[in-house]
Amino acid sequence: MLRRVRLCLSAIALALATPAAFAADPVKIGIPVGLSGANSVVAPSVVQSAELAAEEINAKGGILGRPIVLEVADDGSGAAGAQKAFDALLFQKKVDVLISMETSAARNAGLPIVTRGKKPYIYTSLYEGRSCNKYLYCNAPVPEQMVAPIVDHFMKKFGAKTFFLVGSDYAFGRGMLKFTREYIEKHGGKVVGDEYAPMDATDWTAIISKMRSAAPDAIVMSTAGGAPNVTLTKQYKAAGLKAHIGNLSVDEGTAKSMGADAEGTFITASYLTTLDSPKAKEFMAAMQKKFGGNLKTPNDLSVPEYDAIYLYKAAVEKAGSFDTDAVVKALAEVSFDGPRGKVSMNKQRHAPLNMYLGQVQKDGSVKVIETFDNVDPGDQCPKL
Amino acid sequence: MTATLLDIVTSAAILYAVAAGLLIVFGVMKIINFAHGGFLTIGGYSALAVTKLGWNPWWSLAFATGIGFVCGMIIERLVVKPLYARPLDAILATWGLGIIIGQVITLGFGREVQFVQSPMSGAVDLAGASYSSYRLALVLAAAVVGIGIAALLQRTRLGLVTRAVIMNEDLARGLGIHSGLVRFFTFSLGAALASLAGALITPLSSVDPNMGVPWLVNAFMLVLVSGVSFLSLLVATVVFGGAQVLVSTFVSPVLGGLTIVVLAAVLLRIRPQGFSRE
């Protein structure tokens, strides 16, 4: 009897010990993302990007020998959900790093929790710029990189003089369009309307009526990414207005889900599926192989997630440890050559990027109109 | 100017379609059906199902009405019927039911925002302004709903007994009217109307499991100020819908979202019977 118990115990001990002998503790990457709410249209593509990066890195031995485990949490695309998601990821799941695309409302709500949790946070969404925190890096475009191509194109190619700005009423919409207004006015254009609807608004009737009476040459949209983009564009098209549209927050995946309604919309992006560099093609092939028919169109909100996981890996390897301060310091010094070209967050926590002016076609694909190499993000966080 | 007027008419029509089902249930049963938003969501997802099945989007209207009616029948028997004598508990129960409907939809369709194919697209020229043809079609749809309800109540035997139950349920029962059956039918009809409204409003916006909540709040306010009359509901939707459009257009869409709720509270403070004549 005693012998059998002892045998049993040693078997359990062996079972517990064995995996530890082969694999170190995993490194946990927290991904707070908008699985519900406005961002839910793009969030699945962000998660897919992360899954591919994790799988590729794990196949080659992980980060400093530790395999990656992803912890995905729904932030509800807003501040309230983000507080819960950041709290749960940092203090319950005890993640080593946060890497995610979110709304600016969610990011701003999460930052104080990151400061408390003392972990690196790489934000991978294009945004209104100037979000600065000791632990924060961003590898996606800011207004300095996005606004000029669209406004210049409208002014030079179409002779546009009057602009109407419309966005969601929060940090992103307001910040992006403030920059746009200043840029337009500095270059001799006139802003004839500047309107905002709540972040979760689905009814744009009143604003579309104002557009109609203002009769602008061009309209620049900057809503929360995902759902509001679709409802605004649909209702704009249904109203029969004909101004040129530039959109600062629509990604290629969302554009595709709008079908013919998005046709003709101009966008700026640091990634488009039509890029034909070898790295971009390699990435696309890997995504298609991994997800097959379930693949969500990779886009400018999801590909930076892929890049950022590799940037984190490079920073940890350069620092030689997972120590927060060392990794945060190294993040500014490393680079990754991925689908968007060589990306390095070496400019005040932000990244110079290759930018593309694209126009959405009838089938939802995006045609590249103009390419801008290595566009500087400008002064973002001069004090850090 | 024309556009603002059209905005007012179409917004009022949408509000009317959304609130009609809530009003008829309130009229007969004297309970506010807080699952109304849930039935509206069911309608939105019925339209989504039609899109996913690849049917002609016009089918979504009939499909949503049918699904709503069937769900209404089941829920009346299982949840609402035992609570007729306890109107306050019925409010709690229907509120909970709305939450359950949202969660079941989340399990079935996922929690993300999704989009429905529109049965018609493009714009028509009307008095010098081009205007969304689908929004104009919504006015027609709301008119059909309104006239349909009026005809049902005024021109049919069923309408007659329903009106009798609305006026004095005890007396109607004394005359041999099966008021339980009237309640059963009315609740199912209210659910069907909510579901139809859900299918009508989705093509220009989007569906998500909580889409019904903001509509429920506005519809609730409109019913409170309308009493049990469909005519005063019409007046209320035009006045409040118009105010909402004007505030959104000339002040800010953020404040526009609050207009109906604030105006209803103010009106009830000044004139407790709202828009109804009694």
PDB file of C-alpha atoms in Angstrom, chain A residues 15-256:
ATOM      1  CA  ALA A  15       4.620  14.664 -14.498  1.00  0.00           C
ATOM      2  CA  LEU A  16       4.935  18.099 -12.915  1.00  0.00           C
ATOM      3  CA  ALA A  17       8.654  18.310 -13.456  1.00  0.00           C
ATOM      4  CA  THR A  18       8.863  17.090 -17.035  1.00  0.00           C
ATOM      5  CA  PRO A  19       7.429  20.070 -18.966  1.00  0.00           C
ATOM      6  CA  ALA A  20       9.519  22.462 -16.896  1.00  0.00           C
ATOM      7  CA  ALA A  21      12.611  20.581 -17.901  1.00  0.00           C
ATOM      8  CA  PHE A  22      11.942  21.278 -21.586  1.00  0.00           C
ATOM      9  CA  ALA A  23      10.300  24.698 -21.636  1.00  0.00           C
ATOM     10  CA  ALA A  24      10.934  27.809 -19.609  1.00  0.00           C
ATOM     11  CA  ASP A  25       8.042  29.883 -18.278  1.00  0.00           C
ATOM     12  CA  PRO A  26       6.187  31.421 -21.190  1.00  0.00           C
ATOM     13  CA  VAL A  27       6.415  35.147 -21.889  1.00  0.00           C
ATOM     14  CA  LYS A  28       2.895  36.536 -21.751  1.00  0.00           C
ATOM     15  CA  ILE A  29       1.865  39.200 -24.269  1.00  0.00           C
ATOM     16  CA  GLY A  30      -1.307  41.061 -23.263  1.00  0.00           C
ATOM     17  CA  ILE A  31      -3.576  42.167 -26.101  1.00  0.00           C
ATOM     18  CA  PRO A  32      -6.408  44.448 -24.947  1.00  0.00           C
ATOM     19  CA  VAL A  33      -8.480  44.984 -28.104  1.00  0.00           C
ATOM     20  CA  GLY A  34     -12.029  46.011 -29.095  1.00  0.00           C
ATOM     21  CA  LEU A  35     -13.713  42.644 -29.702  1.00  0.00           C
ATOM     22  CA  SER A  36     -17.041  44.423 -29.106  1.00  0.00           C
ATOM     23  CA  GLY A  37     -18.062  47.965 -29.998  1.00  0.00           C
ATOM     24  CA  ALA A  38     -16.693  50.180 -32.773  1.00  0.00           C
ATOM     25  CA  ASN A  39     -13.366  48.356 -33.239  1.00  0.00           C
ATOM     26  CA  SER A  40     -14.991  44.920 -33.445  1.00  0.00           C
ATOM     27  CA  VAL A  41     -14.882  45.195 -37.243  1.00  0.00           C
ATOM     28  CA  VAL A  42     -11.053  45.187 -37.259  1.00  0.00           C
ATOM     29  CA  ALA A  43     -10.151  43.505 -33.945  1.00  0.00           C
ATOM     30  CA  PRO A  44     -10.177  39.910 -35.306  1.00  0.00           C
ATOM     31  CA  SER A  45      -7.556  40.856 -37.923  1.00  0.00           C
ATOM     32  CA  VAL A  46      -5.354  42.290 -35.142  1.00  0.00           C
ATOM     33  CA  VAL A  47      -5.588  39.043 -33.168  1.00  0.00           C
ATOM     34  CA  GLN A  48      -4.733  37.020 -36.299  1.00  0.00           C
ATOM     35  CA  SER A  49      -1.595  39.125 -36.880  1.00  0.00           C
ATOM     36  CA  ALA A  50      -0.489  38.484 -33.305  1.00  0.00           C
ATOM     37  CA  GLU A  51      -1.154  34.752 -33.627  1.00  0.00           C
ATOM     38  CA  LEU A  52       1.039  34.490 -36.710  1.00  0.00           C
ATOM     39  CA  ALA A  53       3.905  36.398 -35.076  1.00  0.00           C
ATOM     40  CA  ALA A  54       3.677  34.244 -31.940  1.00  0.00           C
ATOM     41  CA  GLU A  55       3.609  31.008 -33.947  1.00  0.00           C
ATOM     42  CA  GLU A  56       6.614  32.021 -36.061  1.00  0.00           C
ATOM     43  CA  ILE A  57       8.659  33.117 -33.057  1.00  0.00           C
ATOM     44  CA  ASN A  58       7.747  30.015 -31.020  1.00  0.00           C
ATOM     45  CA  ALA A  59       8.751  27.763 -33.928  1.00  0.00           C
ATOM     46  CA  LYS A  60      12.214  29.309 -33.722  1.00  0.00           C
ATOM     47  CA  GLY A  61      12.629  28.926 -29.980  1.00  0.00           C
ATOM     48  CA  GLY A  62      10.649  31.848 -28.577  1.00  0.00           C
ATOM     49  CA  ILE A  63      12.146  34.937 -26.955  1.00  0.00           C
ATOM     50  CA  LEU A  64      15.355  34.129 -25.039  1.00  0.00           C
ATOM     51  CA  GLY A  65      14.140  30.530 -24.949  1.00  0.00           C
ATOM     52  CA  ARG A  66      10.705  31.377 -23.539  1.00  0.00           C
ATOM     53  CA  PRO A  67       7.661  30.612 -25.703  1.00  0.00           C
ATOM     54  CA  ILE A  68       5.091  33.346 -26.332  1.00  0.00           C
ATOM     55  CA  VAL A  69       1.577  33.004 -24.921  1.00  0.00           C
ATOM     56  CA  LEU A  70      -1.053  35.532 -26.028  1.00  0.00           C
ATOM     57  CA  GLU A  71      -3.604  36.867 -23.525  1.00  0.00           C
ATOM     58  CA  VAL A  72      -6.442  38.564 -25.431  1.00  0.00           C
ATOM     59  CA  ALA A  73      -8.953  40.735 -23.513  1.00  0.00           C
ATOM     60  CA  ASP A  74     -11.943  42.681 -24.808  1.00  0.00           C
ATOM     61  CA  ASP A  75     -11.707  46.418 -24.048  1.00  0.00           C
ATOM     62  CA  GLY A  76     -15.162  47.169 -25.507  1.00  0.00           C
ATOM     63  CA  SER A  77     -13.532  49.833 -27.765  1.00  0.00           C
ATOM     64  CA  GLY A  78     -13.840  52.360 -24.935  1.00  0.00           C
ATOM     65  CA  ALA A  79     -12.507  53.717 -21.663  1.00  0.00           C
ATOM     66  CA  ALA A  80     -14.626  51.702 -19.212  1.00  0.00           C
ATOM     67  CA  GLY A  81     -13.848  48.359 -20.855  1.00  0.00           C
ATOM     68  CA  ALA A  82     -10.167  49.251 -21.181  1.00  0.00           C
ATOM     69  CA  GLN A  83      -9.785  49.859 -17.445  1.00  0.00           C
ATOM     70  CA  LYS A  84     -11.045  46.357 -16.725  1.00  0.00           C
ATOM     71  CA  ALA A  85      -8.994  44.790 -19.525  1.00  0.00           C
ATOM     72  CA  PHE A  86      -5.703  46.481 -18.513  1.00  0.00           C
ATOM     73  CA  ASP A  87      -6.304  45.706 -14.861  1.00  0.00           C
ATOM     74  CA  ALA A  88      -7.014  42.038 -15.552  1.00  0.00           C
ATOM     75  CA  LEU A  89      -4.051  41.635 -17.906  1.00  0.00           C
ATOM     76  CA  LEU A  90      -1.466  43.400 -15.753  1.00  0.00           C
ATOM     77  CA  PHE A  91      -2.458  42.269 -12.269  1.00  0.00           C
ATOM     78  CA  GLN A  92      -4.272  38.943 -12.708  1.00  0.00           C
ATOM     79  CA  LYS A  93      -2.724  37.468 -15.850  1.00  0.00           C
ATOM     80  CA  LYS A  94       0.578  39.155 -14.980  1.00  0.00           C
ATOM     81  CA  VAL A  95       1.566  39.777 -18.597  1.00  0.00           C
ATOM     82  CA  ASP A  96       5.124  40.817 -19.433  1.00  0.00           C
ATOM     83  CA  VAL A  97       4.178  43.362 -22.078  1.00  0.00           C
ATOM     84  CA  LEU A  98       1.102  44.944 -23.674  1.00  0.00           C
ATOM     85  CA  ILE A  99       1.021  45.109 -27.466  1.00  0.00           C
ATOM     86  CA  SER A 100      -2.207  46.221 -29.072  1.00  0.00           C
ATOM     87  CA  MET A 101      -4.322  48.282 -31.423  1.00  0.00           C
ATOM     88  CA  GLU A 102      -7.089  50.147 -29.571  1.00  0.00           C
ATOM     89  CA  THR A 103      -9.165  53.307 -29.699  1.00  0.00           C
ATOM     90  CA  SER A 104      -7.521  56.416 -28.237  1.00  0.00           C
ATOM     91  CA  ALA A 105     -10.179  56.418 -25.525  1.00  0.00           C
ATOM     92  CA  ALA A 106      -9.111  52.916 -24.457  1.00  0.00           C
ATOM     93  CA  ARG A 107      -5.402  53.785 -24.634  1.00  0.00           C
ATOM     94  CA  ASN A 108      -5.816  56.916 -22.521  1.00  0.00           C
ATOM     95  CA  ALA A 109      -7.832  54.998 -19.928  1.00  0.00           C
ATOM     96  CA  GLY A 110      -5.255  52.212 -19.833  1.00  0.00           C
ATOM     97  CA  LEU A 111      -2.093  54.333 -19.506  1.00  0.00           C
ATOM     98  CA  PRO A 112      -2.403  55.150 -15.775  1.00  0.00           C
ATOM     99  CA  ILE A 113      -2.815  51.419 -15.122  1.00  0.00           C
ATOM    100  CA  VAL A 114       0.301  50.708 -17.188  1.00  0.00           C
ATOM    101  CA  THR A 115       2.188  53.279 -15.126  1.00  0.00           C
ATOM    102  CA  ARG A 116       1.140  51.392 -12.018  1.00  0.00           C
ATOM    103  CA  GLY A 117       1.836  47.972 -13.530  1.00  0.00           C
ATOM    104  CA  LYS A 118       5.287  49.062 -14.834  1.00  0.00           C
ATOM    105  CA  LYS A 119       5.337  47.012 -18.051  1.00  0.00           C
ATOM    106  CA  PRO A 120       6.240  48.088 -21.598  1.00  0.00           C
ATOM    107  CA  TYR A 121       3.251  49.002 -23.785  1.00  0.00           C
ATOM    108  CA  ILE A 122       3.511  49.111 -27.581  1.00  0.00           C
ATOM    109  CA  TYR A 123       0.504  50.841 -29.153  1.00  0.00           C
ATOM    110  CA  THR A 124      -0.025  49.650 -32.707  1.00  0.00           C
ATOM    111  CA  SER A 125      -2.852  51.827 -33.993  1.00  0.00           C
ATOM    112  CA  LEU A 126      -2.617  54.929 -36.115  1.00  0.00           C
ATOM    113  CA  TYR A 127      -3.716  57.789 -33.853  1.00  0.00           C
ATOM    114  CA  GLU A 128      -3.835  61.535 -33.213  1.00  0.00           C
ATOM    115  CA  GLY A 129      -0.262  61.675 -31.866  1.00  0.00           C
ATOM    116  CA  ARG A 130       1.435  63.136 -28.773  1.00  0.00           C
ATOM    117  CA  SER A 131       0.545  60.395 -26.326  1.00  0.00           C
ATOM    118  CA  CYS A 132       3.621  60.180 -24.115  1.00  0.00           C
ATOM    119  CA  ASN A 133       4.313  57.882 -21.194  1.00  0.00           C
ATOM    120  CA  LYS A 134       7.472  56.357 -19.782  1.00  0.00           C
ATOM    121  CA  TYR A 135       6.362  52.856 -20.844  1.00  0.00           C
ATOM    122  CA  LEU A 136       4.665  53.697 -24.151  1.00  0.00           C
ATOM    123  CA  TYR A 137       5.903  53.216 -27.711  1.00  0.00           C
ATOM    124  CA  CYS A 138       3.960  53.472 -30.971  1.00  0.00           C
ATOM    125  CA  ASN A 139       4.897  51.955 -34.331  1.00  0.00           C
ATOM    126  CA  ALA A 140       1.902  53.200 -36.360  1.00  0.00           C
ATOM    127  CA  PRO A 141       1.226  56.458 -38.249  1.00  0.00           C
ATOM    128  CA  VAL A 142       0.421  59.856 -36.663  1.00  0.00           C
ATOM    129  CA  PRO A 143      -1.196  62.951 -38.327  1.00  0.00           C
ATOM    130  CA  GLU A 144       2.171  64.279 -39.518  1.00  0.00           C
ATOM    131  CA  GLN A 145       2.422  61.143 -41.663  1.00  0.00           C
ATOM    132  CA  MET A 146      -1.219  60.787 -42.736  1.00  0.00           C
ATOM    133  CA  VAL A 147      -2.839  64.153 -43.386  1.00  0.00           C
ATOM    134  CA  ALA A 148      -0.555  65.787 -45.955  1.00  0.00           C
ATOM    135  CA  PRO A 149      -0.877  63.154 -48.725  1.00  0.00           C
ATOM    136  CA  ILE A 150      -4.689  63.353 -48.776  1.00  0.00           C
ATOM    137  CA  VAL A 151      -5.036  67.135 -48.455  1.00  0.00           C
ATOM    138  CA  ASP A 152      -2.231  67.816 -50.974  1.00  0.00           C
ATOM    139  CA  HIS A 153      -3.807  65.429 -53.470  1.00  0.00           C
ATOM    140  CA  PHE A 154      -7.236  67.091 -53.138  1.00  0.00           C
ATOM    141  CA  MET A 155      -5.744  70.573 -53.501  1.00  0.00           C
ATOM    142  CA  LYS A 156      -3.356  69.866 -56.374  1.00  0.00           C
ATOM    143  CA  LYS A 157      -5.195  67.220 -58.395  1.00  0.00           C
ATOM    144  CA  PHE A 158      -8.809  68.330 -57.866  1.00  0.00           C
ATOM    145  CA  GLY A 159      -8.271  72.032 -57.111  1.00  0.00           C
ATOM    146  CA  ALA A 160     -10.211  71.612 -53.854  1.00  0.00           C
ATOM    147  CA  LYS A 161     -10.555  74.840 -51.840  1.00  0.00           C
ATOM    148  CA  THR A 162     -13.283  74.112 -49.300  1.00  0.00           C
ATOM    149  CA  PHE A 163     -13.155  71.201 -46.866  1.00  0.00           C
ATOM    150  CA  PHE A 164     -15.693  69.704 -44.465  1.00  0.00           C
ATOM    151  CA  LEU A 165     -14.322  67.757 -41.492  1.00  0.00           C
ATOM    152  CA  VAL A 166     -16.318  65.074 -39.687  1.00  0.00           C
ATOM    153  CA  GLY A 167     -15.270  62.759 -36.876  1.00  0.00           C
ATOM    154  CA  SER A 168     -16.109  60.898 -33.690  1.00  0.00           C
ATOM    155  CA  ASP A 169     -16.270  63.025 -30.558  1.00  0.00           C
ATOM    156  CA  TYR A 170     -13.193  61.847 -28.630  1.00  0.00           C
ATOM    157  CA  ALA A 171      -9.437  62.300 -28.525  1.00  0.00           C
ATOM    158  CA  PHE A 172      -8.795  60.636 -31.895  1.00  0.00           C
ATOM    159  CA  GLY A 173     -11.440  62.426 -33.981  1.00  0.00           C
ATOM    160  CA  ARG A 174     -10.798  65.805 -32.383  1.00  0.00           C
ATOM    161  CA  GLY A 175      -6.983  65.512 -32.440  1.00  0.00           C
ATOM    162  CA  MET A 176      -6.740  64.235 -36.002  1.00  0.00           C
ATOM    163  CA  LEU A 177      -9.084  66.896 -37.387  1.00  0.00           C
ATOM    164  CA  LYS A 178      -7.452  69.726 -35.410  1.00  0.00           C
ATOM    165  CA  PHE A 179      -4.212  68.877 -37.175  1.00  0.00           C
ATOM    166  CA  THR A 180      -6.058  68.587 -40.490  1.00  0.00           C
ATOM    167  CA  ARG A 181      -7.727  71.980 -40.054  1.00  0.00           C
ATOM    168  CA  GLU A 182      -4.386  73.666 -39.298  1.00  0.00           C
ATOM    169  CA  TYR A 183      -2.770  71.982 -42.305  1.00  0.00           C
ATOM    170  CA  ILE A 184      -5.591  72.999 -44.659  1.00  0.00           C
ATOM    171  CA  GLU A 185      -5.609  76.612 -43.468  1.00  0.00           C
ATOM    172  CA  LYS A 186      -1.812  76.880 -43.669  1.00  0.00           C
ATOM    173  CA  HIS A 187      -1.983  75.799 -47.301  1.00  0.00           C
ATOM    174  CA  GLY A 188      -4.648  78.261 -48.377  1.00  0.00           C
ATOM    175  CA  GLY A 189      -7.730  76.033 -48.089  1.00  0.00           C
ATOM    176  CA  LYS A 190     -10.869  76.824 -46.155  1.00  0.00           C
ATOM    177  CA  VAL A 191     -12.685  74.635 -43.609  1.00  0.00           C
ATOM    178  CA  VAL A 192     -16.424  75.158 -44.103  1.00  0.00           C
ATOM    179  CA  GLY A 193     -17.606  72.680 -41.494  1.00  0.00           C
ATOM    180  CA  ASP A 194     -16.195  70.796 -38.523  1.00  0.00           C
ATOM    181  CA  GLU A 195     -18.641  68.313 -36.950  1.00  0.00           C
ATOM    182  CA  TYR A 196     -18.517  65.512 -34.402  1.00  0.00           C
ATOM    183  CA  ALA A 197     -20.920  62.737 -33.388  1.00  0.00           C
ATOM    184  CA  PRO A 198     -20.640  60.484 -30.309  1.00  0.00           C
ATOM    185  CA  MET A 199     -18.211  57.597 -30.652  1.00  0.00           C
ATOM    186  CA  ASP A 200     -20.963  54.978 -30.836  1.00  0.00           C
ATOM    187  CA  ALA A 201     -23.271  57.043 -33.067  1.00  0.00           C
ATOM    188  CA  THR A 202     -25.002  55.208 -35.879  1.00  0.00           C
ATOM    189  CA  ASP A 203     -27.134  58.081 -37.160  1.00  0.00           C
ATOM    190  CA  TRP A 204     -25.299  60.748 -39.193  1.00  0.00           C
ATOM    191  CA  THR A 205     -28.413  62.407 -40.636  1.00  0.00           C
ATOM    192  CA  ALA A 206     -27.912  65.881 -39.167  1.00  0.00           C
ATOM    193  CA  ILE A 207     -24.230  66.080 -40.123  1.00  0.00           C
ATOM    194  CA  ILE A 208     -24.921  64.905 -43.660  1.00  0.00           C
ATOM    195  CA  SER A 209     -27.541  67.646 -43.984  1.00  0.00           C
ATOM    196  CA  LYS A 210     -24.921  70.189 -42.924  1.00  0.00           C
ATOM    197  CA  MET A 211     -22.518  68.817 -45.517  1.00  0.00           C
ATOM    198  CA  ARG A 212     -25.203  69.221 -48.127  1.00  0.00           C
ATOM    199  CA  SER A 213     -25.775  72.880 -47.317  1.00  0.00           C
ATOM    200  CA  ALA A 214     -22.040  73.622 -46.927  1.00  0.00           C
ATOM    201  CA  ALA A 215     -21.352  72.026 -50.351  1.00  0.00           C
ATOM    202  CA  PRO A 216     -17.595  71.466 -49.776  1.00  0.00           C
ATOM    203  CA  ASP A 217     -15.156  70.369 -52.507  1.00  0.00           C
ATOM    204  CA  ALA A 218     -13.850  67.614 -50.269  1.00  0.00           C
ATOM    205  CA  ILE A 219     -14.676  65.854 -47.008  1.00  0.00           C
ATOM    206  CA  VAL A 220     -12.153  64.480 -44.515  1.00  0.00           C
ATOM    207  CA  MET A 221     -13.495  61.802 -42.153  1.00  0.00           C
ATOM    208  CA  SER A 222     -11.890  60.718 -38.906  1.00  0.00           C
ATOM    209  CA  THR A 223     -14.257  58.507 -36.913  1.00  0.00           C
ATOM    210  CA  ALA A 224     -13.372  55.690 -34.542  1.00  0.00           C
ATOM    211  CA  GLY A 225     -12.014  52.779 -36.577  1.00  0.00           C
ATOM    212  CA  GLY A 226     -14.555  50.198 -37.729  1.00  0.00           C
ATOM    213  CA  ALA A 227     -18.304  50.500 -37.303  1.00  0.00           C
ATOM    214  CA  PRO A 228     -18.760  54.330 -37.371  1.00  0.00           C
ATOM    215  CA  ASN A 229     -16.731  54.445 -40.593  1.00  0.00           C
ATOM    216  CA  VAL A 230     -19.155  52.057 -42.226  1.00  0.00           C
ATOM    217  CA  THR A 231     -22.365  53.779 -41.089  1.00  0.00           C
ATOM    218  CA  LEU A 232     -21.075  57.258 -42.014  1.00  0.00           C
ATOM    219  CA  THR A 233     -19.884  56.181 -45.453  1.00  0.00           C
ATOM    220  CA  LYS A 234     -23.077  54.206 -46.186  1.00  0.00           C
ATOM    221  CA  GLN A 235     -25.353  57.087 -45.186  1.00  0.00           C
ATOM    222  CA  TYR A 236     -23.183  59.600 -47.058  1.00  0.00           C
ATOM    223  CA  LYS A 237     -23.430  57.535 -50.244  1.00  0.00           C
ATOM    224  CA  ALA A 238     -27.176  57.006 -49.755  1.00  0.00           C
ATOM    225  CA  ALA A 239     -27.645  60.776 -49.470  1.00  0.00           C
ATOM    226  CA  GLY A 240     -26.274  61.194 -52.980  1.00  0.00           C
ATOM    227  CA  LEU A 241     -23.516  63.725 -52.160  1.00  0.00           C
ATOM    228  CA  LYS A 242     -20.574  63.873 -54.536  1.00  0.00           C
ATOM    229  CA  ALA A 243     -17.616  65.582 -52.781  1.00  0.00           C
ATOM    230  CA  HIS A 244     -14.213  63.848 -52.758  1.00  0.00           C
ATOM    231  CA  ILE A 245     -13.758  61.786 -49.597  1.00  0.00           C
ATOM    232  CA  GLY A 246     -10.561  61.332 -47.648  1.00  0.00           C
ATOM    233  CA  ASN A 247     -10.678  59.031 -44.644  1.00  0.00           C
ATOM    234  CA  LEU A 248      -8.030  59.114 -41.910  1.00  0.00           C
ATOM    235  CA  SER A 249      -9.261  56.097 -39.974  1.00  0.00           C
ATOM    236  CA  VAL A 250     -10.533  53.508 -42.426  1.00  0.00           C
ATOM    237  CA  ASP A 251      -8.361  50.462 -42.952  1.00  0.00           C
ATOM    238  CA  GLU A 252      -8.388  48.158 -45.937  1.00  0.00           C
ATOM    239  CA  GLY A 253     -10.301  45.397 -44.115  1.00  0.00           C
ATOM    240  CA  THR A 254     -13.139  47.714 -43.092  1.00  0.00           C
ATOM    241  CA  ALA A 255     -13.188  49.257 -46.581  1.00  0.00           C
ATOM    242  CA  LYS A 256     -13.665  45.776 -48.001  1.00  0.00           C
TER     243      LYS A 256
END
